[in-house]
Short mmCIF file of C-alpha atoms in Angstrom, two decimals:
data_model
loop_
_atom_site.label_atom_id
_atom_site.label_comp_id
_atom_site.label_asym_id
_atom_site.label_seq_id
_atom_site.Cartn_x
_atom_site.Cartn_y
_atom_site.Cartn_z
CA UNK V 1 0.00 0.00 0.00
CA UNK V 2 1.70 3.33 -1.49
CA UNK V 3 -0.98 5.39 0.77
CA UNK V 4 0.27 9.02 0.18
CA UNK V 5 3.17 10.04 -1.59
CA UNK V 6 5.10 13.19 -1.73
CA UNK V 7 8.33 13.91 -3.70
CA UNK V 8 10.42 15.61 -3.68
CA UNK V 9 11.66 14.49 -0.25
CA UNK V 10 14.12 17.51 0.35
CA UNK V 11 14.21 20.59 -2.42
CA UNK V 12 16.64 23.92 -2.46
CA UNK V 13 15.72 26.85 -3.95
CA UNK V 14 16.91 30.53 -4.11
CA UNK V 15 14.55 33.30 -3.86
CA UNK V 16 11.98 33.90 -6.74
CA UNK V 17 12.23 30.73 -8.24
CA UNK V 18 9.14 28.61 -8.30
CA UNK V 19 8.42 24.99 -8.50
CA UNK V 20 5.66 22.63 -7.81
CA UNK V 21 5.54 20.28 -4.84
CA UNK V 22 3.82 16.91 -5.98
CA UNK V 23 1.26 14.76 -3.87
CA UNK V 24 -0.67 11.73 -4.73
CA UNK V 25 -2.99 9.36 -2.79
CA UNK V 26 -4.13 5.74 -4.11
CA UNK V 27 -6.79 4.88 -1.26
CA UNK V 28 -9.50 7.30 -3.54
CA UNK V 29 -9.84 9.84 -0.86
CA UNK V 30 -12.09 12.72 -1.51
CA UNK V 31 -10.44 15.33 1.08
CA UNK V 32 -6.47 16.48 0.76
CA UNK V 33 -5.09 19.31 2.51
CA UNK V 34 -1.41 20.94 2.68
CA UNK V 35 0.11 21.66 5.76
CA UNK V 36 3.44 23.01 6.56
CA UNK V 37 5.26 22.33 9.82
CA UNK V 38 7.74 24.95 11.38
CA UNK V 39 9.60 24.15 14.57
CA UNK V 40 7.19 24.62 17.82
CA UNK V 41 3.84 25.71 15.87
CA UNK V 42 2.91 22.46 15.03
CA UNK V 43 0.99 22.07 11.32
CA UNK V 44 -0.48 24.90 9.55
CA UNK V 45 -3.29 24.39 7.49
CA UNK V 46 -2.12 25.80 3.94
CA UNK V 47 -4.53 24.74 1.20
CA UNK V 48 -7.38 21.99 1.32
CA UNK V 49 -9.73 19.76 -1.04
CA UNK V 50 -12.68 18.21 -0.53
CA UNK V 51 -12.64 16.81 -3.96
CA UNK V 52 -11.74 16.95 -7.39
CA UNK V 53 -12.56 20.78 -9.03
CA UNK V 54 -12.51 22.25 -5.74
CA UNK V 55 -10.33 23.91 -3.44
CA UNK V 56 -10.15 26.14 -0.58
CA UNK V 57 -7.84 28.55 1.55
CA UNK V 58 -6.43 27.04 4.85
CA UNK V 59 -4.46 29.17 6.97
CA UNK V 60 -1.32 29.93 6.07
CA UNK V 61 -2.34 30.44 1.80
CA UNK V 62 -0.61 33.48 0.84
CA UNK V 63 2.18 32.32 -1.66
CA UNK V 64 1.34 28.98 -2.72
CA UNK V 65 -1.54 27.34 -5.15
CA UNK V 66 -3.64 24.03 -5.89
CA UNK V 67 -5.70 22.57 -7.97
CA UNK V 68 -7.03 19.43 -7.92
CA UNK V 69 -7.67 18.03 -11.71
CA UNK V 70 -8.14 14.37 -10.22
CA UNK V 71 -9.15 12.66 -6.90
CA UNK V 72 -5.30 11.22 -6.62
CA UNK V 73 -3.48 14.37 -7.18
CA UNK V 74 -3.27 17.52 -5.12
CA UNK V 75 -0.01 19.36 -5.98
CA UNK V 76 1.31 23.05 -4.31
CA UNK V 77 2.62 25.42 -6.62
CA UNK V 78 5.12 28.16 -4.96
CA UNK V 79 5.46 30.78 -7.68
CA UNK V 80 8.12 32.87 -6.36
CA UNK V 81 9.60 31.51 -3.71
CA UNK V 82 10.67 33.02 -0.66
CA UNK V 83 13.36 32.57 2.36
CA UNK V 84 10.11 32.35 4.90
CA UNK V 85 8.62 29.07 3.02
CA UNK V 86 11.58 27.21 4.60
CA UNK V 87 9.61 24.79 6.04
CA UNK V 88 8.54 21.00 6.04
CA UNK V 89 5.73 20.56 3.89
CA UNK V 90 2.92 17.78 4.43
CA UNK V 91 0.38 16.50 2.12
CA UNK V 92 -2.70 14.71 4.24
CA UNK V 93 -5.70 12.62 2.89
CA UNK V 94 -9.20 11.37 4.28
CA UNK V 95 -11.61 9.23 3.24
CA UNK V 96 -14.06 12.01 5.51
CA UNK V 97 -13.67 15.66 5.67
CA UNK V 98 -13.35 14.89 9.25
CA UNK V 99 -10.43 12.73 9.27
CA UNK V 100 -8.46 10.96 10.53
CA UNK V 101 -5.89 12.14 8.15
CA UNK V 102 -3.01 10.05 6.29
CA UNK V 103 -0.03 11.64 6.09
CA UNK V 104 2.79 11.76 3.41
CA UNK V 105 6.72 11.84 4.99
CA UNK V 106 6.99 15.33 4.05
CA UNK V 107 9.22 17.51 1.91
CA UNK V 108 11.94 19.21 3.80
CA UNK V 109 12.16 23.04 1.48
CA UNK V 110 14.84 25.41 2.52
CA UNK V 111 14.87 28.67 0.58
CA UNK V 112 17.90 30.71 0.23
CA UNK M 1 -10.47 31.20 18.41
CA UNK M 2 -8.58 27.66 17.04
CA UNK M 3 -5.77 27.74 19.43
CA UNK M 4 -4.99 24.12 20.67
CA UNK M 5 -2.42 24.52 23.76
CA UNK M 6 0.15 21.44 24.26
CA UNK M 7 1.96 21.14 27.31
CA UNK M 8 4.56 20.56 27.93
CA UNK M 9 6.65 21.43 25.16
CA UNK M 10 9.44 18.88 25.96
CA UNK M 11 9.85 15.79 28.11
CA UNK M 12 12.86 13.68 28.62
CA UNK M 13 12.31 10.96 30.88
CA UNK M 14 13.77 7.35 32.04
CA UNK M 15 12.54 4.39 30.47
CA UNK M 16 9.85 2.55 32.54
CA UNK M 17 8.63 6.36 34.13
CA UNK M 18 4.87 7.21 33.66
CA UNK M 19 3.71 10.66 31.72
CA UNK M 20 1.14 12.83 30.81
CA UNK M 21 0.75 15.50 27.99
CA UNK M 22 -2.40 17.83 28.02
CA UNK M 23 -4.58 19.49 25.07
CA UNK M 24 -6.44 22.51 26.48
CA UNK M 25 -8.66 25.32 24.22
CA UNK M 26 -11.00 27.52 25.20
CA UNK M 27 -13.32 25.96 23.30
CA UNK M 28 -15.45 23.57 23.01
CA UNK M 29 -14.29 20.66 20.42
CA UNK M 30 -16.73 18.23 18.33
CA UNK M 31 -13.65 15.74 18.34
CA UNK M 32 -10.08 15.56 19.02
CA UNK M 33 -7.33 13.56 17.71
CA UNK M 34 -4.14 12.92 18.31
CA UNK M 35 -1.36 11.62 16.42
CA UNK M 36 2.17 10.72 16.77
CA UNK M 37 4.79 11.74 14.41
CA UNK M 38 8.51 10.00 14.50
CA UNK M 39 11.72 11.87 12.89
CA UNK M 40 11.56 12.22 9.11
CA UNK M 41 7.96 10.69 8.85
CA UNK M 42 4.40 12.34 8.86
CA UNK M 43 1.86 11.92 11.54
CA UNK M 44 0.43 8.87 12.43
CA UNK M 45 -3.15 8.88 13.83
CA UNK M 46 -3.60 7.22 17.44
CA UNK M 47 -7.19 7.61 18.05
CA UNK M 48 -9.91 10.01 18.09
CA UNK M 49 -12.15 11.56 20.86
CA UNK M 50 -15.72 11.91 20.88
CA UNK M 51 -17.98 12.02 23.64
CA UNK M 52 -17.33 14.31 26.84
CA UNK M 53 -15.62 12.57 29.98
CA UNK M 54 -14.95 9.66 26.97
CA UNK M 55 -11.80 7.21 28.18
CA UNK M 56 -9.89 5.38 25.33
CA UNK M 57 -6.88 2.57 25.97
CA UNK M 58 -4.20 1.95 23.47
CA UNK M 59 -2.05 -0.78 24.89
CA UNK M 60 0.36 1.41 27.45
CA UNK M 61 -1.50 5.12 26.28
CA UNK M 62 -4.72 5.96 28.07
CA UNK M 63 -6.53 8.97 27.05
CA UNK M 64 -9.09 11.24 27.96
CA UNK M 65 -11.68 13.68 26.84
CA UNK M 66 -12.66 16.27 29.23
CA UNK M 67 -15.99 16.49 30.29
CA UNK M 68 -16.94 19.90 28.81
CA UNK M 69 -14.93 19.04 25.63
CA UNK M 70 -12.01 21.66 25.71
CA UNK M 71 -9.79 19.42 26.96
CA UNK M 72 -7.22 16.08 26.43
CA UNK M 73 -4.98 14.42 27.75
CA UNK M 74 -2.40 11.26 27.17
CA UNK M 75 -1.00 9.33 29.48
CA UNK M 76 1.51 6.68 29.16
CA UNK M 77 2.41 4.03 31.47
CA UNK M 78 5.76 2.59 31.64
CA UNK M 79 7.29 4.37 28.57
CA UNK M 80 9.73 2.69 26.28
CA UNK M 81 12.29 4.40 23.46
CA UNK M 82 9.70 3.40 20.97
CA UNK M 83 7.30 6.00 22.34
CA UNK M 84 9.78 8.47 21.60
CA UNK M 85 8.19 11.06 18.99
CA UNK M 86 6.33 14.56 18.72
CA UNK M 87 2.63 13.85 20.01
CA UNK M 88 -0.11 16.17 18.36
CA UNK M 89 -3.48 17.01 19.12
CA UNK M 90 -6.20 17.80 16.24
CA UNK M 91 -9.08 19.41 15.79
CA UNK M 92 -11.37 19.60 13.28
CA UNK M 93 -14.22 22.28 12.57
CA UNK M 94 -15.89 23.41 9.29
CA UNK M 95 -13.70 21.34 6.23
CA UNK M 96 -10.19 21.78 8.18
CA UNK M 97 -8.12 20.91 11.03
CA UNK M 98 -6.34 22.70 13.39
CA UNK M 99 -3.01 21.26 15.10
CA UNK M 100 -1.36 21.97 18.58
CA UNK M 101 2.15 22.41 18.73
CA UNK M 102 3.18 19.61 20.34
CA UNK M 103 4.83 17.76 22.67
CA UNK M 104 8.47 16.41 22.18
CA UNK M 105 8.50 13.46 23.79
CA UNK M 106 12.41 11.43 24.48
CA UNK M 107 12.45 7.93 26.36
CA UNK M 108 16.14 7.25 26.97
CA UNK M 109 16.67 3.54 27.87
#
């Protein structure tokens, strides 16, 4: 069982450049969400889905983008990247909206 | 507000010691959750919270739901090096979840 998978696993970028963090799920969850983790505050909601065509604002949103074209793919787009998006970057699905989530192993992003 | 408060924010402690970390908001929750999350992995879910005053048993990790549903807590019993991790508590409300910031937990042996 893949579950959810996230690559890159660790990414450098300088400032301004952009790239595209990829997640996919294979259990045919409806709900993904992007959180990114930042030592002592825990998980910040970035982005969410609660299925394919739709997407919504977490907390954390400004500077990055989804879409979701199919139920098994939910990437984050950084555009222009910045040193503050250093960060560890999680990918989560559920079969409910309410959980319990399924996490990826995360992509460690340092921007310089 | 969200907030989820985790306390405390480390604990190092000798193999075979018992613990407890707490989950406190100032409001009320529908659910809780909490996970555990080992270096260089993601979360792992260890159960979820329902009912007020609600007691669930996982093996050596007992945990509670407050009565008036604003608070959690886990306790372990005779903790190992394997229970070494960051332990999270979740809540969800309206399509998203909200995360505490944890509670660094090392067993030495």
């Amino acid at each position: 069982n893949a579950g959810v998978t996230q690559t890159p696993k660790f990414q450098v970028l300088k400032t301004g450049q952009s790239m595209t963090l990829q997640c996919a799920q294979d259990m045919n969850h409806e709900y993904m969400s992007w959180y990114r983790q930042d030592p002592g505050m825990g998980l910040r909601l970035i982005h969410y889905s609660v299925g394919a065509g739709i997407t919504d604002q977490g907390e954390v949103p400004n500077g990055y983008n989804v879409s979701r074209s199919t139920t098994e793919d939910f990437p984050l787009r950084l555009l222009s990247a910045a040193p503050s998006q250093t960060s560890v970057y999680f990918c989560a699905s559920s079969y409910s909206i309410s959980g319990p989530l399924h996490f990826g192993n995360g992509t460690r992003l340092t921007v310089t | 507000t969200q907030l989820l408060e985790q306390s405390p924010q480390f604990l190092s402690i000798q193999e075979g010691e018992n613990l407890t970390v707490y989950c406190n908001s100032s409001s009320v929750f529908s659910s809780l959750q909490w996970y555990r999350q080992e270096p260089g992995e993601g979360p792992v879910l260890l159960v979820t919270v329902v009912t007020g005053g609600e007691v669930k048993k996982l093996k050596r990790l007992t945990f509670q739901f407050g009565d008036a549903r604003k608070d959690s807590s886990l306790h372990i019993t005779a903790a190992q090096p394997g229970d070494t991790g960051l332990y999270l508590c979740a809540r969800y409300n309206f399509n998203k979840f909200y995360f505490g910031s944890g509670t660094k937990l090392n067993v030495k042996p």
